[in-house]
Amino acid sequence: MTNISALFDGMRRSIVTRLLFWLLGASLGYALIAQTVSYRQDGFQQTIQLNRTLLDSQLDYLELFLGQIADPASNSRLSKINNHQFFSGHPPFIVAAGLQVRVDTGNRDTFEDQQSYQSRSTFLIREYRDQNSETWADSSAWFPAAARSQYIPLAALYPNQPSSPLNYLAGLDLMSDRFFGAAIRAAISGGEVRQSKPFRYRDGRPGLAFVKATYQDEVTPGTTEERIARANGAAVVFIDMDKLFNIPENNGMQLLIEREGEVSLPATTEDRLQLSSIPALLTGQQQTLQPARHSLPYRISLLQPGFSWDWLMLVATLILLFVIALYHRVFLRPSGATGQNIPFQIVEQANYLERQALQAMDDAVLVISIRRQIIYANPCACTLTNDPVLQGKLLDAVDFGIFHFRNERRVHTLPRLMERKAKAPFPDDSFLVDSHGTACEIEGEFTPLGDSTSNTGHYLITFRHVGPMRQSMSAALKACESQLKKHQDELARIARINTLGEMSSGVAHEINQPLSAIMSYNEACLAMMDDANPDPVLLRISLVSSVKQANRAGQIIRRLRELASRKQPVVAPLQINDALLSALDLTKSELNTRDVIVTTDLAQDLPYILADSIQLEQVIINLIKNAVDAMTDKAAPSEVMRIFAYTERRGRHVRLGIRDNGTGIPENILPHVFDPFYSSKSEGMGLGLTISQSIVESIGGKLAARNLETGGAEFSVTLPAAKGGNADEKEEQ
């Protein structure tokens, strides 16, 4: 009985102690919450009153400052002050200011040359074509401004210093930009101060621009038409919205800029990039900060989160009490009690091993926040980038870069992947340029990391050096390709020599003709010299004709030597008609011997192509010889043999075709005509068309064969026109 009574007494004391402990904790938590709510409400009302008064005075100052900039005399004085005087003489919310002049399309080149001379660097009037960006940060989205009747380029800004957050906007056509264009046009037509759309500076801070138009004779015209016609520029002041208001830090207040009832831009540092969390905070207090003496196209409000913050404190207090009770229940349990402790040691050990694994990895690992700040970099990343202090830097401020080539232009890799927000490998042939300017080939992967609400909060980037082995393999592959190209050129030369051997009788006839003519002219000259009174006119005509025939013989021999030469192919612009006529001239004797009638239809004003003239003539000669051989094998030799050669323009390409009226290509042979060592001739090696196809494909063209419905076959060569060759805009499919 004594033991049972003692047990009940112990249980009663334990229950009473726990109840008292919980009541004390709840009382303290309630008192803390009540005091916090009262303090926050008072602070919120004081902040509202202060910023309403402050906003009116700040806007008054902005209008006065815009008037000074628009005044030519004041603007001239502004251009003479240095950066220190500018910052010390104006409030910190003014980022930069300047008078931007209107440039007509006829004065654009002169204006760009003047600005380039003044800044000692190339100046262009530009436009930004990325409609989804708020920072103008993507270098690949910048383009020279399209032709328009007038521009207002961003050219004169003060202060002018290398670290200015607006230097990268130099040359931006304000009249066509989606953030500034509407404000510029409204200021010109209305003659009043206008505000741009909210935007962000490169470092992520929210900004706004105030605009005031300037007119000729410094007088604002009375009508809209006169104001538009006589406008000669605009005064622009860029401000930092974070510094425009006086809001205490770390108190949870949020500044909202709304337009047409929708949140356009959160301006506080804490929630600037978490737009999805704003609706959940609207249960608290919200009051507008609209100025009393000014009108703005935006509704500016200050938001004080209500129940969300207070309930968070209450839950935190209850969790704290629960943890204390759990500690008493679990960790202060008597040694003989049963149960299992929470394995905190195991969790700590797992976290330690995870950190050690990241530190020991041979792959570079970077974790980047959505604000593009590097929040983690392992040692391998610091080694590859040659930057030992990566952690904490903004991605736009680091000295290394990851690039790939697109359209022969170097493109930043990471900004593109961040815009897509999808897991993806780096593009092929990506390379890293470290802080010392050294480049190395890399491969890697980009992975977005989601938070508890499945929103992208961070980016994981892993990459690795492809290593010396891969580089040596790449060098060996390039060497093999070079050797293969040499063998291919040598094989093509041997094929040309073989073709010359087959054309030997025709070549001999071609050379014999001018030699026979030379002999005839010389014999005539000798006969005239034996006369007592030789006619000098006839003598001169015979000698001139003899010289012409000698030049003709030399030209034939020179062209034959070029066909058989071992020189490297030289790709240069040439007319495809010239190559076709030259090939027909070389094969003329053989065509005449076999009674082949040649008809041509050559298009005029064809664009140039890029090819080696000798190799292209070799391809055409081979196609002509194949056509002659096909017609010689016809069942009816009495039929006249004809070859039709033509050239034509096909969109961005030029086509050459050789047609014959032979038997055509058998259907079982047609798919294999370009295969090596595949020939329908008993004495052929089957390499002529294979070599011709490789020559055409090496210059970006295509060699094709088909049977004609009227009989015979056609071989066509399609080659791309050289750049600047005036090709059609739309290529024929």
XYZ file of C-alpha atoms in Angstrom:
733
model
C 0.000 0.000 0.000
C 2.845 2.350 0.798
C 4.437 1.776 -2.599
C 1.132 2.328 -4.424
C 0.473 5.570 -2.481
C 3.974 6.843 -3.261
C 3.471 6.044 -6.953
C 0.226 8.059 -7.120
C 1.822 10.980 -5.262
C 4.695 11.017 -7.775
C 2.302 10.953 -10.742
C 0.218 13.784 -9.264
C 3.271 15.949 -8.655
C 4.523 15.251 -12.216
C 1.181 16.246 -13.817
C 0.883 19.436 -11.752
C 4.473 20.408 -12.576
C 3.911 19.929 -16.301
C 0.644 21.907 -16.254
C 2.309 24.786 -14.460
C 5.212 24.645 -16.941
C 2.864 24.824 -19.955
C 0.737 27.626 -18.444
C 3.819 29.710 -17.729
C 5.128 29.220 -21.278
C 1.753 30.118 -22.835
C 1.465 33.270 -20.676
C 4.909 34.457 -21.623
C 4.232 33.738 -25.307
C 0.938 35.675 -25.272
C 2.537 38.678 -23.556
C 5.361 38.682 -26.090
C 2.925 38.503 -29.017
C 0.732 41.339 -27.680
C 3.730 43.598 -27.112
C 5.130 42.828 -30.546
C 1.813 43.542 -32.321
C 1.424 46.883 -30.507
C 4.986 47.912 -31.250
C 4.682 46.966 -34.932
C 1.389 48.847 -35.377
C 2.853 52.024 -33.901
C 5.953 51.739 -36.052
C 3.862 51.132 -39.157
C 1.752 54.283 -38.639
C 4.846 56.409 -38.007
C 6.504 55.055 -41.158
C 3.376 55.844 -43.207
C 3.248 59.476 -42.056
C 6.968 59.988 -42.536
C 7.041 58.577 -46.079
C 3.937 60.470 -47.229
C 5.618 63.745 -46.356
C 8.964 62.547 -47.684
C 7.521 61.416 -51.044
C 6.009 64.866 -51.742
C 9.295 66.614 -51.043
C 11.274 64.063 -53.092
C 8.970 64.534 -56.101
C 9.229 68.329 -55.757
C 12.977 68.004 -55.887
C 12.803 65.695 -58.915
C 10.697 68.183 -60.892
C 13.088 71.028 -60.040
C 16.056 68.865 -60.961
C 14.421 67.899 -64.291
C 13.872 71.582 -65.047
C 17.558 72.306 -64.387
C 18.650 69.503 -66.710
C 16.247 70.648 -69.437
C 17.655 74.186 -69.201
C 20.685 74.411 -71.588
C 22.665 76.686 -69.248
C 22.126 74.426 -66.215
C 22.872 71.324 -68.258
C 26.143 72.878 -69.409
C 27.144 73.461 -65.780
C 26.087 69.914 -64.909
C 28.428 68.503 -67.568
C 31.413 70.261 -65.952
C 31.056 68.865 -62.412
C 32.889 65.729 -61.379
C 31.466 62.519 -59.929
C 32.212 63.436 -56.301
C 30.384 66.757 -56.629
C 27.386 65.026 -58.207
C 26.990 62.506 -55.370
C 27.573 65.088 -52.667
C 25.134 67.565 -54.197
C 22.113 65.338 -54.817
C 20.056 62.879 -52.737
C 21.219 59.234 -52.785
C 18.052 58.030 -54.541
C 19.180 59.744 -57.796
C 21.301 57.228 -59.705
C 22.058 59.241 -62.842
C 20.650 62.081 -64.969
C 21.211 63.776 -68.288
C 19.751 65.591 -71.280
C 19.218 63.231 -74.233
C 18.931 64.878 -77.650
C 16.675 63.824 -80.512
C 18.521 62.379 -83.526
C 16.866 62.299 -86.943
C 17.578 59.348 -89.224
C 19.623 61.539 -91.566
C 21.971 62.590 -88.715
C 22.349 59.126 -87.199
C 25.786 58.330 -88.679
C 27.192 61.746 -87.746
C 25.861 61.459 -84.172
C 27.330 57.960 -83.727
C 30.728 59.128 -85.031
C 30.740 62.116 -82.640
C 29.867 59.963 -79.631
C 32.472 57.358 -80.596
C 35.123 60.068 -80.793
C 34.147 61.573 -77.435
C 34.019 58.230 -75.578
C 37.066 56.746 -77.353
C 35.003 53.602 -78.058
C 32.460 52.430 -80.619
C 29.037 54.009 -80.047
C 25.889 52.692 -81.760
C 22.208 53.548 -81.404
C 20.835 50.200 -80.184
C 17.661 48.437 -79.125
C 17.001 45.525 -76.763
C 14.739 42.782 -78.162
C 14.267 40.451 -75.192
C 10.658 41.127 -74.140
C 10.913 39.050 -70.936
C 13.933 40.690 -69.300
C 13.770 43.618 -66.868
C 17.529 44.275 -66.680
C 18.827 44.519 -70.291
C 21.516 42.058 -69.132
C 21.548 39.542 -72.014
C 24.276 40.665 -74.440
C 22.884 38.503 -77.275
C 19.552 40.450 -77.237
C 21.203 43.773 -78.192
C 20.940 44.832 -81.852
C 21.567 48.037 -83.822
C 18.349 50.069 -83.834
C 16.105 49.565 -86.835
C 15.613 52.416 -89.285
C 13.156 54.967 -87.854
C 12.459 58.620 -88.550
C 13.913 59.733 -85.201
C 15.667 58.422 -82.094
C 16.407 59.605 -78.561
C 19.534 57.574 -77.671
C 20.891 57.378 -74.118
C 24.222 59.176 -74.540
C 24.815 61.890 -71.911
C 24.562 60.688 -68.282
C 26.048 62.154 -65.113
C 27.851 60.915 -63.164
C 29.952 59.284 -65.858
C 32.155 56.686 -64.189
C 33.190 53.080 -65.014
C 31.138 51.607 -62.135
C 27.910 53.390 -63.078
C 24.958 50.924 -63.114
C 23.734 52.433 -66.423
C 26.918 52.378 -68.524
C 25.812 49.187 -70.277
C 22.677 51.023 -71.578
C 24.728 53.504 -73.642
C 23.102 54.005 -77.037
C 19.682 52.576 -76.038
C 16.937 54.210 -78.134
C 14.616 55.424 -75.374
C 11.761 56.168 -77.782
C 11.446 52.512 -78.852
C 12.244 50.778 -75.557
C 9.330 48.985 -73.876
C 10.127 50.562 -70.487
C 10.872 54.162 -71.540
C 9.156 54.589 -74.929
C 5.624 55.325 -73.697
C 6.868 57.854 -71.115
C 9.072 59.660 -73.671
C 6.263 59.971 -76.210
C 3.728 61.080 -73.564
C 6.155 63.693 -72.198
C 6.739 65.116 -75.698
C 3.063 65.287 -76.689
C 1.799 66.454 -73.270
C 4.614 68.764 -72.207
C 4.534 67.401 -68.631
C 6.749 65.200 -66.446
C 6.147 61.483 -67.046
C 7.335 58.288 -65.395
C 8.652 55.133 -67.066
C 7.573 51.601 -66.328
C 9.301 50.066 -63.283
C 12.489 48.208 -64.218
C 15.545 46.703 -62.525
C 19.157 47.719 -62.596
C 21.756 45.064 -63.385
C 22.315 44.328 -59.683
C 18.570 43.635 -59.188
C 17.555 46.907 -57.490
C 14.168 48.351 -58.591
C 14.300 51.576 -60.567
C 12.120 54.250 -62.150
C 12.868 57.043 -64.632
C 11.313 60.535 -64.705
C 11.163 62.243 -68.106
C 10.622 65.867 -69.212
C 10.613 66.896 -72.881
C 12.616 69.865 -74.213
C 11.611 72.015 -77.177
C 13.146 74.460 -79.593
C 13.388 78.063 -78.358
C 12.993 76.651 -74.774
C 9.243 77.332 -74.889
C 6.591 74.618 -74.587
C 4.263 74.895 -77.648
C 0.530 75.210 -77.108
C -0.740 72.338 -79.286
C 0.130 68.670 -79.413
C 1.155 68.842 -83.078
C 3.556 71.717 -82.414
C 5.040 69.938 -79.383
C 5.742 66.786 -81.385
C 7.237 68.763 -84.282
C 9.441 71.076 -82.145
C 10.695 68.551 -79.576
C 14.487 68.359 -79.587
C 15.162 65.926 -76.735
C 14.256 64.860 -73.203
C 15.710 65.287 -69.734
C 15.874 61.955 -67.891
C 16.502 61.223 -64.201
C 17.001 57.610 -63.036
C 16.154 56.848 -59.398
C 16.592 53.935 -56.997
C 13.186 53.008 -55.526
C 14.777 51.380 -52.463
C 16.403 54.701 -51.498
C 13.429 56.910 -52.377
C 11.620 55.895 -49.172
C 12.683 55.761 -45.560
C 11.650 52.271 -44.397
C 13.284 50.703 -41.338
C 15.204 47.530 -42.080
C 14.361 44.038 -40.779
C 10.792 44.916 -39.749
C 8.907 42.895 -42.371
C 7.380 45.921 -44.148
C 7.077 45.680 -47.920
C 6.831 48.435 -50.517
C 4.481 47.607 -53.422
C 4.149 49.389 -56.768
C 0.804 48.551 -58.398
C -0.723 49.477 -61.739
C -4.369 48.860 -62.692
C -4.934 46.858 -59.532
C -2.156 44.315 -60.174
C 1.173 44.129 -58.383
C 3.783 45.289 -60.867
C 6.982 45.328 -58.849
C 7.834 44.575 -55.202
C 10.431 47.031 -54.071
C 11.722 45.605 -50.807
C 14.962 43.696 -50.708
C 13.558 40.708 -48.791
C 10.724 39.752 -51.165
C 11.924 41.311 -54.392
C 12.197 37.941 -56.113
C 9.331 36.057 -54.391
C 6.251 37.363 -56.173
C 4.215 34.252 -55.359
C 4.380 34.991 -51.607
C 2.784 38.467 -51.858
C -0.906 37.399 -51.880
C -0.379 35.433 -48.683
C 0.805 38.580 -46.875
C -2.167 40.803 -47.786
C -4.052 39.805 -44.643
C -2.076 42.440 -42.719
C -2.210 46.254 -42.857
C -1.775 48.095 -46.156
C -1.910 51.869 -46.729
C -1.118 53.961 -49.782
C 1.742 56.446 -49.930
C 0.256 58.490 -52.772
C 1.671 62.041 -52.640
C -0.718 64.900 -51.925
C 0.531 67.409 -54.526
C 1.603 65.080 -57.311
C 0.034 62.455 -59.536
C 1.757 59.183 -60.384
C 0.533 56.451 -62.766
C 1.230 53.897 -60.041
C -0.265 53.123 -56.672
C 2.508 52.958 -54.084
C 1.563 51.086 -50.911
C 3.289 50.022 -47.745
C 2.331 46.534 -46.544
C 2.560 45.362 -42.938
C 2.043 41.554 -42.713
C -0.492 40.854 -39.994
C -1.624 37.483 -38.818
C 1.018 35.595 -40.764
C 3.826 37.191 -38.752
C 2.059 36.983 -35.386
C 0.927 33.405 -35.799
C 4.452 32.539 -36.860
C 5.739 33.877 -33.537
C 3.059 31.930 -31.650
C 3.873 28.720 -33.460
C 7.574 29.331 -32.838
C 6.865 29.740 -29.097
C 4.778 26.555 -28.978
C 7.447 24.657 -30.881
C 10.056 25.910 -28.422
C 7.950 24.681 -25.470
C 7.371 21.360 -27.199
C 11.111 20.939 -27.781
C 11.822 21.660 -24.093
C 9.170 19.140 -23.016
C 10.528 16.605 -25.474
C 13.992 17.179 -24.119
C 12.777 16.501 -20.574
C 10.857 13.431 -21.706
C 13.525 11.818 -23.861
C 16.960 13.000 -22.846
C 16.288 13.207 -19.086
C 14.551 9.840 -18.987
C 15.886 7.542 -16.263
C 18.474 5.055 -17.426
C 16.158 2.112 -16.898
C 13.354 3.524 -19.064
C 12.646 2.056 -22.456
C 12.446 3.985 -25.723
C 14.602 5.182 -28.574
C 16.482 8.529 -28.720
C 16.241 10.806 -31.789
C 19.440 10.129 -33.779
C 20.852 13.681 -33.893
C 24.378 12.284 -34.024
C 23.563 10.331 -37.159
C 22.114 13.455 -38.851
C 25.181 15.521 -37.968
C 27.451 12.778 -39.255
C 25.515 12.606 -42.554
C 25.792 16.399 -43.010
C 29.516 16.240 -42.293
C 30.047 13.450 -44.835
C 28.012 15.385 -47.413
C 30.220 18.442 -47.000
C 33.370 16.300 -47.184
C 32.143 14.623 -50.384
C 31.523 17.972 -52.102
C 34.949 19.214 -51.028
C 36.682 16.083 -52.365
C 34.888 15.912 -55.734
C 36.967 16.212 -58.910
C 34.035 17.989 -60.580
C 33.484 21.714 -60.061
C 30.267 22.446 -58.124
C 28.569 25.858 -57.957
C 25.285 26.711 -56.228
C 23.843 30.035 -57.436
C 20.845 31.856 -55.991
C 18.038 33.226 -58.132
C 19.673 36.655 -57.661
C 22.711 35.227 -59.479
C 24.875 35.192 -56.374
C 27.306 32.315 -55.811
C 26.421 30.873 -52.403
C 28.646 27.786 -52.610
C 31.759 26.836 -54.590
C 33.822 23.711 -53.911
C 37.658 23.729 -54.179
C 37.631 22.234 -57.687
C 35.485 25.145 -58.941
C 37.925 27.666 -57.433
C 40.864 25.819 -59.037
C 39.361 25.630 -62.537
C 38.265 29.297 -62.506
C 41.521 30.517 -60.901
C 39.468 32.464 -58.362
C 39.975 31.345 -54.730
C 37.174 33.613 -53.415
C 34.099 32.741 -55.480
C 31.601 32.369 -52.669
C 29.452 35.471 -52.157
C 30.185 37.091 -55.537
C 27.518 38.000 -58.084
C 27.683 36.045 -61.325
C 27.903 39.302 -63.307
C 30.947 40.414 -61.299
C 33.162 37.301 -61.497
C 36.258 37.187 -63.703
C 35.536 33.832 -65.353
C 32.981 32.899 -68.003
C 31.427 29.816 -69.566
C 30.780 30.179 -73.298
C 29.847 28.310 -76.464
C 29.874 29.345 -80.104
C 26.705 30.044 -82.087
C 26.851 31.448 -85.619
C 30.604 32.011 -85.158
C 29.851 34.272 -82.164
C 30.798 33.699 -78.533
C 27.656 33.331 -76.375
C 27.352 33.184 -72.565
C 26.018 29.771 -71.516
C 24.688 30.243 -67.961
C 22.248 33.183 -68.536
C 20.478 31.220 -71.288
C 20.097 28.151 -69.084
C 18.798 30.270 -66.175
C 16.117 31.786 -68.399
C 14.821 28.326 -69.379
C 14.884 27.055 -65.764
C 15.072 23.424 -66.892
C 17.647 20.719 -66.309
C 19.961 20.563 -69.315
C 23.563 19.688 -70.236
C 25.964 22.355 -71.428
C 25.948 22.882 -75.224
C 28.537 20.983 -77.239
C 32.015 22.518 -77.449
C 31.477 24.608 -74.289
C 34.622 26.148 -72.844
C 35.666 27.956 -69.665
C 37.725 31.167 -69.668
C 39.268 31.544 -66.196
C 40.201 34.764 -64.395
C 43.615 34.777 -66.121
C 42.065 34.557 -69.595
C 43.047 30.922 -70.183
C 40.446 28.826 -72.031
C 39.803 25.103 -71.629
C 37.164 22.737 -72.961
C 34.569 21.611 -70.421
C 31.377 19.609 -70.164
C 28.752 20.038 -67.479
C 25.129 20.166 -66.453
C 22.684 22.813 -65.217
C 20.027 21.786 -62.644
C 17.368 24.072 -61.057
C 16.762 23.386 -57.355
C 13.196 23.882 -56.087
C 12.118 24.943 -52.602
C 9.262 23.538 -50.557
C 6.710 25.207 -52.860
C 8.318 23.723 -55.998
C 9.530 27.155 -57.106
C 13.037 27.509 -58.444
C 15.154 29.015 -55.674
C 18.707 28.028 -56.586
C 20.701 26.618 -59.477
C 23.196 23.752 -59.253
C 25.997 23.881 -61.823
C 28.520 21.063 -62.205
C 31.263 20.993 -64.830
C 34.586 19.307 -65.434
C 37.722 19.740 -67.551
C 37.490 17.309 -70.501
C 41.090 16.395 -69.793
C 44.316 16.019 -71.793
C 43.259 12.594 -73.084
C 40.227 13.994 -74.874
C 42.268 16.878 -76.232
C 44.911 14.470 -77.572
C 42.148 12.338 -79.119
C 40.706 15.450 -80.747
C 44.138 16.429 -82.106
C 44.663 12.891 -83.458
C 41.239 12.972 -85.108
C 42.008 16.295 -86.774
C 45.345 14.883 -88.002
C 43.556 11.827 -89.442
C 41.023 14.058 -91.159
C 43.847 16.135 -92.654
C 45.626 12.994 -93.893
C 42.368 11.655 -95.323
C 41.843 14.953 -97.164
C 45.347 14.668 -98.660
C 44.643 11.107 -99.810
C 41.314 12.221 -101.272
C 42.988 15.043 -103.234
C 45.673 12.646 -104.490
C 43.031 10.125 -105.553
C 41.186 12.886 -107.399
C 44.430 13.834 -109.212
C 45.044 10.229 -110.222
C 41.482 10.066 -111.522
C 42.140 13.202 -113.597
C 45.294 11.628 -115.046
C 43.311 8.484 -115.827
C 40.682 10.641 -117.565
C 43.405 12.371 -119.593
C 44.688 8.941 -120.623
C 41.241 7.969 -121.822
C 41.028 11.292 -123.698
C 44.534 10.913 -125.197
C 43.385 10.631 -128.816
C 41.177 13.692 -128.513
C 43.939 15.621 -126.701
C 46.426 14.733 -129.426
C 43.950 15.933 -132.039
C 43.414 19.193 -130.156
C 47.157 19.881 -130.041
C 47.728 18.697 -133.634
C 45.242 21.217 -135.040
C 47.130 24.393 -133.995
C 50.490 22.770 -134.884
C 49.252 21.957 -138.400
C 47.960 25.503 -138.781
C 51.317 26.931 -137.631
C 53.127 24.789 -140.220
C 50.768 25.939 -142.987
C 51.181 29.628 -142.124
C 54.990 29.331 -141.930
C 55.164 27.533 -145.288
C 53.088 30.312 -146.802
C 55.465 32.921 -145.332
C 58.489 31.127 -146.820
C 56.782 30.952 -150.217
C 56.037 34.671 -150.094
C 59.668 35.424 -149.108
C 60.858 33.717 -152.331
C 58.911 36.238 -154.424
C 60.775 39.231 -155.758
C 58.324 41.651 -154.247
C 56.620 39.902 -151.244
C 53.382 41.490 -150.010
C 54.153 42.715 -146.453
C 50.459 42.796 -145.510
C 49.879 39.120 -146.367
C 53.183 38.249 -144.695
C 52.103 39.992 -141.477
C 48.658 38.340 -141.533
C 50.266 34.885 -141.827
C 52.712 35.560 -138.971
C 49.956 36.945 -136.679
C 47.797 33.870 -137.398
C 50.754 31.617 -136.639
C 51.276 33.343 -133.256
C 47.573 32.919 -132.408
C 47.739 29.196 -133.144
C 50.896 28.875 -131.021
C 49.101 30.602 -128.114
C 46.167 28.241 -128.591
C 48.477 25.200 -128.405
C 50.178 26.581 -125.315
C 46.819 27.244 -123.647
C 45.695 23.640 -124.293
C 48.942 22.249 -122.847
C 48.705 24.597 -119.825
C 45.155 23.436 -119.026
C 46.180 19.793 -119.358
C 49.106 20.381 -116.982
C 46.728 21.998 -114.450
C 44.447 18.954 -114.594
C 47.393 16.636 -113.903
C 49.112 18.892 -111.303
C 49.641 17.954 -107.645
C 48.932 21.436 -106.224
C 46.585 21.923 -103.270
C 42.948 22.784 -104.104
C 42.244 26.518 -103.952
C 38.636 27.385 -103.115
C 37.742 30.752 -104.661
C 34.667 32.514 -106.100
C 33.956 31.487 -109.696
C 31.122 31.340 -112.227
C 29.734 27.857 -112.840
C 29.126 28.749 -116.510
C 32.888 29.290 -117.014
C 33.675 25.862 -115.537
C 31.083 24.172 -117.796
C 32.339 25.888 -120.966
C 35.946 25.005 -120.109
C 35.012 21.326 -119.598
C 33.113 21.265 -122.922
C 36.144 22.811 -124.638
C 38.466 20.086 -123.254
C 36.104 17.298 -124.393
C 35.175 18.923 -127.721
C 37.454 16.702 -129.771
C 36.099 13.467 -128.279
C 32.513 14.693 -128.668
C 33.133 15.530 -132.318
C 34.818 12.180 -132.944
C 31.766 10.314 -131.630
C 29.322 12.642 -133.425
C 27.708 13.861 -130.189
C 25.549 16.974 -130.560
C 25.845 19.282 -127.537
C 23.117 21.806 -126.689
C 23.481 24.296 -123.822
C 21.054 26.517 -121.940
C 23.068 28.701 -119.555
C 21.305 31.081 -117.171
C 22.718 34.594 -116.988
C 23.594 36.713 -113.909
C 24.146 33.646 -111.722
C 25.699 34.292 -108.299
C 29.260 33.185 -107.689
C 30.027 29.841 -106.042
C 33.011 28.871 -103.883
C 34.955 25.951 -105.407
C 38.312 24.858 -106.843
C 38.066 25.395 -110.611
C 40.227 22.363 -111.523
C 38.273 19.932 -109.328
C 34.914 21.315 -110.512
C 35.999 20.897 -114.160
C 37.051 17.332 -113.294
C 33.520 16.603 -112.010
C 31.867 18.055 -115.135
C 34.265 16.184 -117.504
C 33.483 12.940 -115.686
C 29.716 13.530 -116.067
C 30.124 14.316 -119.796
C 32.225 11.163 -120.392
C 29.675 9.007 -118.514
C 26.898 10.440 -120.708
C 28.889 9.685 -123.885
C 29.615 6.110 -122.719
C 25.939 5.548 -121.860
C 24.811 6.689 -125.309
C 27.507 4.602 -127.079
C 26.064 1.446 -125.458
C 22.571 2.086 -126.879
C 20.861 -0.731 -128.748
C 20.210 1.525 -131.779
C 23.568 3.116 -132.706
C 22.022 4.827 -135.745
C 20.145 7.245 -133.463
C 21.746 10.672 -133.050
C 23.515 11.057 -129.670
C 22.675 14.291 -127.868
C 23.868 15.948 -124.655
C 21.943 18.820 -123.085
C 23.875 20.922 -120.534
C 22.155 23.640 -118.521
C 22.640 25.928 -115.536
C 19.933 27.574 -113.439
C 19.310 29.332 -110.167
C 17.510 27.483 -107.369
C 16.856 29.926 -104.510
C 20.118 30.276 -102.600
C 21.775 27.605 -104.775
C 23.072 27.200 -108.337
C 22.404 23.992 -110.285
C 24.289 22.460 -113.242
C 22.797 19.513 -115.142
C 24.037 17.079 -117.815
C 21.316 15.128 -119.685
C 21.715 12.448 -122.354
C 19.383 10.432 -124.549
C 20.969 7.083 -123.770
C 19.400 3.992 -122.233
C 19.192 5.455 -118.750
C 20.394 3.853 -115.498
C 18.937 0.418 -114.610
C 16.688 0.634 -111.552
C 18.784 -1.929 -109.637
C 21.958 0.114 -110.253
C 20.548 3.617 -109.637
C 20.797 3.451 -105.772
C 24.481 2.374 -106.041
C 25.880 4.676 -108.736
C 27.948 6.619 -106.176
C 29.199 3.553 -104.275
C 32.982 2.984 -104.602
C 34.122 0.161 -106.936
C 30.568 -0.265 -108.248
C 30.550 0.042 -112.047
C 28.426 -1.248 -114.907
C 31.393 -0.968 -117.298
C 33.546 -4.039 -117.814
C 36.764 -1.977 -117.892
C 35.792 0.623 -115.259
C 37.035 0.773 -111.644
C 33.865 2.412 -110.260
C 35.642 5.389 -108.647
C 34.784 8.264 -110.997
C 31.370 9.125 -109.580
C 32.522 8.394 -105.995
C 35.374 10.898 -106.312
C 33.064 13.430 -107.992
C 30.550 13.099 -105.148
C 33.249 13.634 -102.480
C 34.512 16.759 -104.320
C 31.013 18.239 -104.552
C 30.147 17.464 -100.906
C 33.465 18.951 -99.670
C 32.284 22.400 -100.901
C 28.793 22.031 -99.425
C 27.027 20.795 -102.576
C 25.057 17.747 -103.677
C 25.516 15.399 -106.670
C 22.346 13.547 -107.742
C 21.304 11.133 -110.500
C 17.901 10.285 -111.978
C 16.272 8.759 -115.030
C 14.298 10.979 -117.386
C 10.729 10.150 -118.382
C 11.629 10.752 -122.055
C 14.581 8.348 -121.849
C 18.161 8.818 -120.846
C 19.557 10.034 -117.545
C 20.452 13.286 -115.812
C 23.261 14.047 -113.370
C 22.920 17.356 -111.511
C 25.343 19.319 -109.319
C 23.733 21.729 -106.790
C 26.107 24.174 -105.053
C 25.418 26.963 -102.525
C 25.853 30.543 -103.703
C 28.677 32.483 -102.113
C 27.737 35.060 -99.466
C 26.928 38.373 -101.091
C 25.921 36.556 -104.259
C 22.418 38.173 -104.288
C 20.626 34.884 -103.716
C 16.848 34.819 -103.372
C 15.478 35.410 -99.890
C 13.352 32.251 -99.986
C 15.040 29.056 -101.109
C 13.069 26.749 -103.381
C 12.351 23.486 -101.628
